[in-house]
Amino acid sequence: MLQVLRLFTDYLSQYFKTRLAYRADFFGELVSNLIFELINLVFIIVVFQHVPLMKDWSRDEIIFVYGYFLIPYALFSMFFSFWDFNERYIIRGEMDRILTRPVYNLAQVSLESIAPDRIFGVISGLIIMGYATIKLELSFAWYDLFLFIGLVISSVLIYAGVYTAIAAISFFSDSRTGISPMIWNIQNYGRYPVDVYNGVIRFILTWILPFAFVGFYPSAYFLRKEEWYTYTLLTPVMGIAFFALGLFIWNWGIKRYQGAGS
Amino acid sequence: MLRLYAELIRIRFLTLLAYRVNYYSGIIIYGINIGAYYFLWNAIYSGQQTLAGMSVEQMTVYVSIAWMSRAFYFNNIDFEIAQDVREGKVAIEMIRPYRYLSVKTAQALGEGLFRLLFFAVPGMVMVSLFLPLTFPPTVEVWGIYAVSLLLAFIINTEINLLTGVITFFFFRNDGMMRAKRVIVDLLSGLILPISFFPGWAQAVMNWLPFQAINYYPSMIFAGAVGPQQAGEVIALQAIWTAVLLVPLAVLWRRARRNLVVQGG
């Protein structure tokens, strides 16, 4: 563990060295993340200029959910941004190099593609949540802060688990590109109230690809929507379960993996 | 020369055909996106007959066709150009007896045709089983839509080439290309029909090429643009096609002079 932490700081400094070599791109990346966050806000704001409510959710409630969603999403994409895992590690054979080293392989893969600039998403998320909190006149108890941190960690674990499992599919299949873009598309839907969707989608977003636990269910607690409290409480359980599942599939895949042969 | 480009289109088409997982997941992606947006919009309409001049039915058709059109015009040639520049391959590409940008366009067309035939058409059939879709009533409207979609492809490709060529000056501009991708999705009307935007925003967008990429063809398909206005819309698209050639030609000239090969 200590070793991973030491590597983490080393990789961090390497990251900034490489990124700042292309300064224009570094800022371009920051701006593009910001635009991505704003565009979803634009959708919400423009739609609510035409209607007062979506089902029975107000604009500011939906904005609050979106603000929450940005925080686990930012933390997750900081540590698990190996979207090109298949291409980079399996097809080009980089995985063989990883496996000859003494540090846990998933930690190495994750550190190699670390993206610390994503941390700014946490700030945007907090600002957006703060705005909605003021508008909705929400009040919090002192322990809500700890609940918030716990829920965010759980949400990150869900993302991490699902994504690790998907990356691990590359060990089993020999197809060129994986299905990660597909999952990327689906994770977007976890940030709207699930009662908007029909039963099938709701079921998928809750139990199969549980992205509703990454935005909507945890936020329902802070919005004091008591009918969803059970799901809020389930968030840590789902987080641990899905992360364990992800690790299990990953380790299983590593055992089966036979190298690229190149 | 034409045979060369036809061959490039064919090769890209066949290359994509080889990756079957991509193909199945592609259809599912589009299905899921359309399904989710359908429910989202239903919740937004919840009982109201029209919003911003569009009925629920038109909105359903709009959302589906907007994603299907995107299947055709969307491509990653800007990232491909950036990779060629980064890896130094572009130097080889430039001494070959063809035009580099035309090659990229041909490859984009091959990709577009593949997705049109294998994602959009089966995707549309699949979606129409679950959602109440109405298709354009006459062959004429289908024809106008096809022309409009082709122009949309050209405009989007020109924008992608532009962002790709900018790599020649910045060496790395992944951030900018990614930003361009989300901006095109928003301003082209993919996630939100342009008529929903407030008046001032619409006025600004009228001066930008993006709505020619998705909003125009989708409105034609959804029947929200009559045959009378359709001519106007096509003319506007044709103008954008021509206008965008100017900065592209200028940048490309300068890029070739500016080329710094970084290894490779």
XYZ file of C-alpha atoms in Angstrom:
526
model
C 0.000 0.000 0.000
C 2.798 2.354 0.996
C 4.549 1.464 -2.197
C 1.464 2.394 -4.220
C 1.280 5.742 -2.452
C 4.923 6.468 -3.211
C 4.357 5.513 -6.837
C 1.314 7.744 -6.861
C 3.362 10.844 -6.050
C 5.980 9.853 -8.615
C 3.408 9.375 -11.331
C 1.784 12.646 -10.353
C 4.952 14.616 -10.933
C 5.567 12.782 -14.212
C 2.050 13.616 -15.257
C 2.509 17.317 -14.766
C 5.827 17.267 -16.551
C 4.358 15.635 -19.642
C 1.194 17.689 -19.615
C 2.918 21.015 -19.204
C 5.160 20.245 -22.143
C 2.096 20.875 -24.284
C 0.646 23.783 -22.383
C -2.023 24.743 -24.908
C -3.394 21.221 -24.805
C -3.403 21.145 -21.015
C -5.639 24.186 -20.873
C -7.671 22.914 -23.783
C -8.376 19.798 -21.776
C -9.471 21.819 -18.755
C -11.758 23.940 -20.898
C -13.228 20.911 -22.615
C -14.079 19.308 -19.268
C -15.737 22.520 -18.192
C -17.741 22.731 -21.421
C -18.849 19.137 -20.982
C -20.155 19.975 -17.528
C -21.865 23.148 -18.718
C -23.604 21.529 -21.658
C -25.602 19.234 -19.443
C -26.574 22.237 -17.363
C -27.676 24.042 -20.514
C -29.980 21.138 -21.324
C -31.616 21.324 -17.897
C -31.931 25.114 -17.923
C -33.307 25.375 -21.462
C -35.839 22.592 -20.929
C -37.130 24.154 -17.736
C -37.756 27.408 -19.557
C -40.630 25.611 -21.227
C -41.979 23.488 -18.384
C -42.201 24.071 -14.630
C -41.641 20.441 -13.646
C -40.192 17.216 -15.032
C -42.532 14.544 -13.616
C -42.669 16.184 -10.201
C -39.112 17.338 -10.027
C -38.244 21.005 -10.070
C -35.375 22.517 -11.989
C -33.239 23.146 -8.936
C -33.710 19.607 -7.651
C -32.466 18.226 -10.959
C -29.551 20.670 -10.899
C -28.700 19.459 -7.384
C -28.629 15.828 -8.552
C -26.389 16.826 -11.436
C -24.024 18.684 -9.112
C -23.715 15.614 -6.889
C -23.146 13.349 -9.898
C -20.183 15.465 -11.045
C -18.247 14.804 -7.829
C -17.996 10.978 -7.872
C -17.660 11.150 -11.643
C -14.653 13.484 -11.395
C -12.937 11.368 -8.724
C -13.594 8.209 -10.675
C -12.258 9.572 -13.944
C -9.168 10.858 -12.175
C -8.116 7.357 -11.133
C -9.813 5.138 -13.703
C -9.334 6.936 -16.968
C -7.987 3.946 -18.876
C -10.767 4.114 -21.456
C -8.327 2.813 -24.032
C -7.294 -0.141 -21.856
C -7.880 -2.710 -24.573
C -6.045 -0.787 -27.257
C -3.120 0.229 -25.099
C -2.510 -2.747 -22.830
C -3.851 -5.754 -24.673
C -3.340 -5.007 -28.353
C -0.008 -3.246 -27.963
C 1.091 -5.785 -25.386
C 1.786 -3.331 -22.583
C 0.083 -5.683 -20.136
C 3.040 -8.066 -20.335
C 5.285 -5.313 -19.019
C 2.888 -4.564 -16.153
C 2.746 -8.216 -15.129
C 6.496 -8.530 -14.714
C 6.517 -5.838 -12.050
C 5.973 -6.350 -8.337
C 3.205 -3.807 -7.723
C -0.458 -4.875 -7.996
C -1.298 -4.756 -11.711
C -4.579 -2.853 -11.496
C -2.912 -0.164 -9.365
C -0.177 0.180 -11.976
C -2.605 0.470 -14.871
C -4.642 3.011 -12.986
C -1.583 5.068 -12.010
C -0.213 5.072 -15.526
C -3.305 6.765 -16.865
C -4.020 9.012 -13.911
C -5.637 12.345 -14.800
C -5.351 14.732 -11.844
C -6.796 17.645 -13.777
C -10.195 15.976 -13.440
C -10.216 17.095 -9.816
C -11.679 20.376 -11.031
C -14.922 18.522 -11.676
C -15.293 18.233 -7.905
C -15.169 22.007 -7.640
C -17.741 22.530 -10.395
C -19.944 19.920 -8.738
C -19.729 21.641 -5.367
C -20.534 25.020 -6.924
C -23.548 23.613 -8.776
C -24.782 21.828 -5.635
C -24.231 24.971 -3.612
C -26.305 26.996 -6.026
C -29.167 24.494 -5.907
C -28.922 24.275 -2.102
C -29.415 28.020 -1.773
C -32.273 28.062 -4.270
C -34.036 25.153 -2.576
C -33.253 26.472 0.911
C -32.043 23.062 2.018
C -30.680 22.683 5.513
C -28.101 20.159 6.610
C -27.180 18.607 9.940
C -23.531 18.343 11.028
C -23.423 14.611 10.318
C -24.613 15.175 6.737
C -21.054 16.085 5.807
C -19.812 12.645 6.839
C -22.758 10.994 5.109
C -21.921 12.982 2.007
C -18.303 11.842 2.013
C -19.368 8.253 2.618
C -21.902 8.363 -0.187
C -19.430 9.923 -2.620
C -16.898 7.173 -1.856
C -19.590 4.547 -2.396
C -20.561 6.100 -5.707
C -16.935 6.129 -6.834
C -16.649 2.447 -5.866
C -19.648 1.598 -8.055
C -18.091 3.339 -11.033
C -14.723 1.762 -10.319
C -16.220 -1.713 -9.989
C -18.286 -1.550 -13.159
C -15.466 -0.055 -15.129
C -12.828 -2.488 -13.891
C -15.105 -5.357 -14.842
C -15.589 -3.903 -18.316
C -11.892 -3.347 -18.821
C -11.315 -6.940 -17.690
C -13.509 -8.196 -20.528
C -10.505 -7.462 -22.749
C -8.747 -10.419 -21.119
C -11.459 -12.778 -22.288
C -12.408 -11.494 -25.721
C -10.139 -10.821 -28.639
C -12.228 -8.124 -30.234
C -10.475 -4.901 -30.986
C -12.530 -2.326 -29.140
C -14.478 -3.000 -26.040
C -17.854 -1.826 -24.970
C -16.681 1.031 -22.787
C -18.192 3.759 -24.982
C -21.520 2.051 -24.530
C -21.251 2.163 -20.780
C -20.077 5.741 -20.983
C -23.346 6.590 -22.659
C -25.429 4.803 -20.083
C -23.799 6.381 -17.056
C -25.282 9.675 -18.149
C -28.782 8.531 -17.344
C -28.090 7.966 -13.657
C -28.275 11.673 -13.074
C -31.962 12.113 -13.746
C -34.634 10.955 -11.310
C -35.208 7.296 -12.141
C -39.000 7.595 -11.948
C -38.713 9.460 -15.260
C -37.821 6.218 -17.022
C -39.876 3.089 -17.535
C -39.491 -0.017 -15.406
C -36.890 -1.794 -17.512
C -34.459 1.115 -17.626
C -35.049 1.797 -13.930
C -34.217 -1.825 -13.132
C -31.030 -1.724 -15.214
C -29.901 1.553 -13.656
C -30.519 0.182 -10.162
C -29.339 -3.413 -10.213
C -27.341 -4.230 -13.356
C -25.380 -1.096 -14.217
C -26.256 0.712 -10.993
C -25.528 4.244 -12.143
C -28.585 5.579 -10.344
C -26.495 5.108 -7.179
C -23.929 7.494 -8.597
C -26.246 10.455 -8.811
C -29.903 10.163 -8.113
C -30.249 7.844 -5.082
C -27.630 9.525 -2.895
C -28.876 13.014 -3.777
C -32.447 12.031 -2.876
C -31.324 11.943 0.761
C -30.074 15.525 0.724
C -33.211 16.611 -1.103
C -35.203 14.991 1.731
C -37.133 12.691 -0.555
C -38.004 10.068 2.010
C -39.477 7.581 -0.430
C -35.968 6.948 -1.790
C -34.145 6.661 1.541
C -33.902 2.866 1.317
C -31.935 3.234 -1.882
C -29.720 5.910 -0.369
C -28.884 3.497 2.435
C -28.139 0.783 -0.091
C -25.531 2.945 -1.841
C -22.537 1.831 0.303
C -23.640 -1.796 0.058
C -23.851 -1.571 -3.712
C -20.539 0.270 -3.823
C -18.676 -2.419 -1.924
C -20.440 -5.254 -3.743
C -19.745 -3.892 -7.212
C -16.164 -2.967 -6.457
C -15.534 -6.465 -5.087
C -17.151 -7.944 -8.171
C -15.011 -5.762 -10.427
C -11.822 -6.832 -8.636
C -12.866 -10.463 -8.794
C -13.462 -10.372 -12.560
C -10.205 -8.486 -13.066
C -8.129 -10.994 -11.086
C -9.823 -13.873 -12.815
C -9.045 -12.286 -16.191
C -5.391 -11.759 -15.247
C -5.090 -15.449 -14.459
C -6.533 -16.372 -17.831
C -4.559 -13.796 -19.756
C -1.896 -15.308 -21.965
C -0.100 -12.303 -23.377
C -0.338 -10.571 -26.690
C 2.405 -12.602 -28.326
C 3.897 -9.574 -29.982
C -8.117 9.140 -59.137
C -11.776 8.619 -58.374
C -11.185 4.880 -58.294
C -8.538 5.351 -55.640
C -10.931 7.196 -53.338
C -13.720 4.706 -54.001
C -11.275 2.005 -52.956
C -10.432 3.929 -49.743
C -14.126 4.185 -48.910
C -14.539 0.463 -49.514
C -11.545 -0.478 -47.368
C -12.700 1.593 -44.409
C -16.143 0.063 -44.745
C -14.727 -3.467 -44.737
C -12.363 -2.717 -41.843
C -15.279 -1.720 -39.679
C -17.188 -4.790 -40.734
C -14.473 -6.917 -39.181
C -15.056 -5.683 -35.639
C -18.254 -7.383 -34.738
C -18.447 -6.459 -31.059
C -18.288 -2.834 -32.109
C -21.142 -3.419 -34.450
C -23.520 -5.024 -31.974
C -22.649 -2.614 -29.194
C -23.107 0.268 -31.637
C -26.713 -0.659 -32.318
C -27.370 -1.099 -28.617
C -25.787 2.291 -27.824
C -28.046 4.057 -30.260
C -31.078 2.118 -29.066
C -30.386 2.978 -25.441
C -29.720 6.628 -26.173
C -32.908 7.016 -28.129
C -34.912 5.098 -25.519
C -33.584 7.155 -22.632
C -34.140 10.466 -24.397
C -37.621 9.324 -25.363
C -38.588 8.790 -21.721
C -36.867 11.957 -20.663
C -38.808 13.975 -23.198
C -42.049 12.242 -22.304
C -41.485 13.288 -18.711
C -40.729 16.811 -19.876
C -43.887 17.025 -21.983
C -45.984 15.221 -19.340
C -49.392 16.031 -20.754
C -48.590 19.200 -22.663
C -49.501 19.102 -26.317
C -46.730 21.204 -27.800
C -43.512 22.741 -26.600
C -41.566 25.259 -28.679
C -43.751 24.448 -31.668
C -43.188 20.696 -31.596
C -45.693 18.022 -30.650
C -44.744 14.959 -28.585
C -44.972 12.820 -31.708
C -42.679 15.104 -33.668
C -40.283 15.152 -30.751
C -40.144 11.346 -30.685
C -39.327 11.249 -34.373
C -36.874 14.113 -33.964
C -34.951 12.428 -31.156
C -34.686 9.130 -33.026
C -33.700 10.602 -36.361
C -31.251 13.015 -34.779
C -29.294 10.082 -33.335
C -29.586 8.127 -36.571
C -28.303 11.073 -38.610
C -25.414 11.374 -36.183
C -24.514 7.780 -36.951
C -23.863 8.865 -40.516
C -22.114 12.200 -40.106
C -20.108 11.434 -36.963
C -16.458 10.442 -37.345
C -13.137 10.731 -35.585
C -10.931 11.909 -38.428
C -9.721 14.860 -36.371
C -8.262 12.457 -33.813
C -6.810 10.360 -36.646
C -5.090 13.388 -38.159
C -3.757 14.343 -34.727
C -2.363 10.847 -34.305
C -0.722 10.961 -37.740
C 0.906 14.246 -36.817
C 2.039 13.018 -33.415
C 3.504 9.805 -34.735
C 5.169 11.521 -37.661
C 3.219 9.446 -40.186
C 1.938 12.583 -41.772
C 5.267 13.143 -43.507
C 4.859 9.878 -45.389
C 1.218 10.650 -46.129
C 2.188 13.932 -47.695
C 4.663 12.546 -50.186
C 2.185 9.966 -51.414
C 0.417 10.672 -54.688
C -2.922 11.668 -53.251
C -4.437 14.504 -51.284
C -4.208 13.825 -47.588
C -7.410 15.636 -46.610
C -9.373 13.943 -49.391
C -8.128 10.589 -48.162
C -9.419 11.386 -44.674
C -12.741 12.479 -46.146
C -13.049 9.260 -48.116
C -12.343 7.236 -44.986
C -14.931 9.250 -43.096
C -17.454 8.519 -45.821
C -16.704 4.804 -45.632
C -17.243 4.933 -41.893
C -20.441 6.942 -42.313
C -21.863 4.526 -44.861
C -21.035 1.598 -42.617
C -22.802 3.115 -39.658
C -25.742 4.204 -41.765
C -26.307 0.692 -43.111
C -25.415 -1.295 -40.018
C -26.322 0.968 -37.097
C -28.877 3.466 -38.221
C -31.121 1.310 -40.399
C -31.382 -1.707 -38.048
C -31.436 0.681 -35.081
C -34.353 2.540 -36.595
C -36.217 -0.704 -37.244
C -35.572 -1.786 -33.659
C -36.698 1.551 -32.237
C -39.853 1.610 -34.346
C -40.905 -1.663 -32.704
C -40.983 -0.008 -29.301
C -41.758 3.629 -29.963
C -44.585 5.194 -31.920
C -42.590 6.464 -34.904
C -44.079 8.002 -38.009
C -41.911 8.075 -41.101
C -42.024 10.741 -43.807
C -45.085 10.147 -45.953
C -43.645 10.745 -49.433
C -40.595 9.681 -51.375
C -39.965 13.360 -51.957
C -39.398 14.073 -48.257
C -37.108 11.044 -47.982
C -35.127 12.406 -50.931
C -34.825 15.889 -49.450
C -33.728 14.334 -46.169
C -31.069 12.289 -47.947
C -29.652 15.378 -49.690
C -29.719 17.330 -46.438
C -27.993 14.502 -44.579
C -25.243 14.294 -47.180
C -24.619 18.032 -46.879
C -24.603 17.623 -43.095
C -21.900 15.011 -43.470
C -19.783 17.330 -45.606
C -20.135 20.250 -43.182
C -19.275 18.116 -40.172
C -16.320 16.595 -41.983
C -15.041 20.041 -42.896
C -15.228 21.069 -39.242
C -13.416 17.886 -38.209
C -10.710 18.479 -40.800
C -10.305 22.023 -39.510
C -9.836 20.914 -35.906
C -7.559 18.122 -37.066
C -5.356 20.464 -39.106
C -4.974 22.740 -36.085
C -2.831 19.952 -34.567
C -0.117 20.993 -37.015
C 0.230 24.240 -35.079
C -0.324 23.086 -31.479
C 1.177 19.563 -31.714
C -1.430 18.320 -29.252
C -4.974 19.521 -29.101
C -7.034 16.600 -27.826
C -8.731 18.933 -25.393
C -9.896 21.207 -28.149
C -11.144 18.332 -30.282
C -13.064 16.915 -27.363
C -14.581 20.316 -26.647
C -15.534 20.609 -30.308
C -17.322 17.276 -30.108
C -19.564 18.313 -27.209
C -20.158 21.745 -28.710
C -21.264 20.186 -31.995
C -23.602 17.839 -30.123
C -25.226 20.736 -28.316
C -25.324 23.417 -31.013
C -26.280 21.062 -33.826
C -29.533 20.288 -32.048
C -28.753 16.673 -31.211
C -29.655 16.839 -27.541
C -32.049 19.761 -27.821
C -33.897 21.078 -30.899
C -32.736 24.598 -31.687
C -36.302 25.941 -31.377
C -36.128 25.274 -27.619
C -33.354 27.771 -27.080
C -34.153 31.346 -26.038
C -34.427 33.859 -28.876
C -31.033 35.484 -28.423
C -29.278 32.107 -28.476
C -31.118 31.148 -31.658
C -30.046 34.409 -33.246
C -26.413 33.583 -32.460
C -26.727 30.028 -33.714
C -28.154 31.201 -37.005
C -24.737 32.603 -37.744
C -22.958 29.354 -36.935
C -22.697 26.269 -39.145
C -23.621 23.758 -36.457
C -27.385 23.579 -36.873
C -26.828 22.612 -40.495
C -25.307 19.380 -39.175
C -28.270 17.935 -37.366
C -31.162 20.310 -36.793
C -32.012 20.895 -40.466
C -32.108 17.279 -41.660
C -33.891 16.118 -38.510
C -36.572 18.798 -38.820
C -37.122 17.802 -42.436
C -37.519 14.169 -41.422
C -39.851 14.994 -38.520
C -42.068 16.996 -40.889
C -41.537 20.208 -38.953
C -40.078 21.886 -42.061
C -42.478 21.998 -44.992
C -41.376 21.251 -48.565
C -41.441 24.997 -49.266
C -38.861 25.855 -46.621
C -36.865 22.718 -47.336
C -35.317 24.351 -50.409
C -34.160 27.247 -48.277
C -32.651 24.887 -45.710
C -30.744 22.955 -48.357
C -29.473 26.195 -49.871
C -28.210 27.317 -46.455
C -26.394 24.030 -46.013
C -24.831 24.358 -49.467
C -23.619 27.853 -48.579
C -21.979 26.565 -45.376
C -20.338 23.754 -47.324
C -18.701 26.337 -49.575
C -17.893 28.880 -46.858
C -16.043 26.370 -44.677
C -13.750 25.452 -47.543
C -12.058 28.850 -47.263
C -10.536 28.588 -43.766
C -9.754 24.946 -44.462
C -7.748 25.774 -47.585
C -5.910 28.618 -45.852
C -5.028 26.575 -42.772
C -3.959 23.581 -44.819
C -1.562 25.694 -46.904
C 0.011 27.118 -43.783
C 0.051 23.747 -42.031
C 2.106 22.160 -44.787
C 4.641 24.933 -44.555
C 4.659 24.732 -40.771
C 5.017 20.993 -40.442
C 7.333 19.836 -37.697
C 7.735 16.106 -37.712
C 8.028 14.893 -34.142
C 9.814 11.625 -34.550
C 8.213 8.658 -36.237
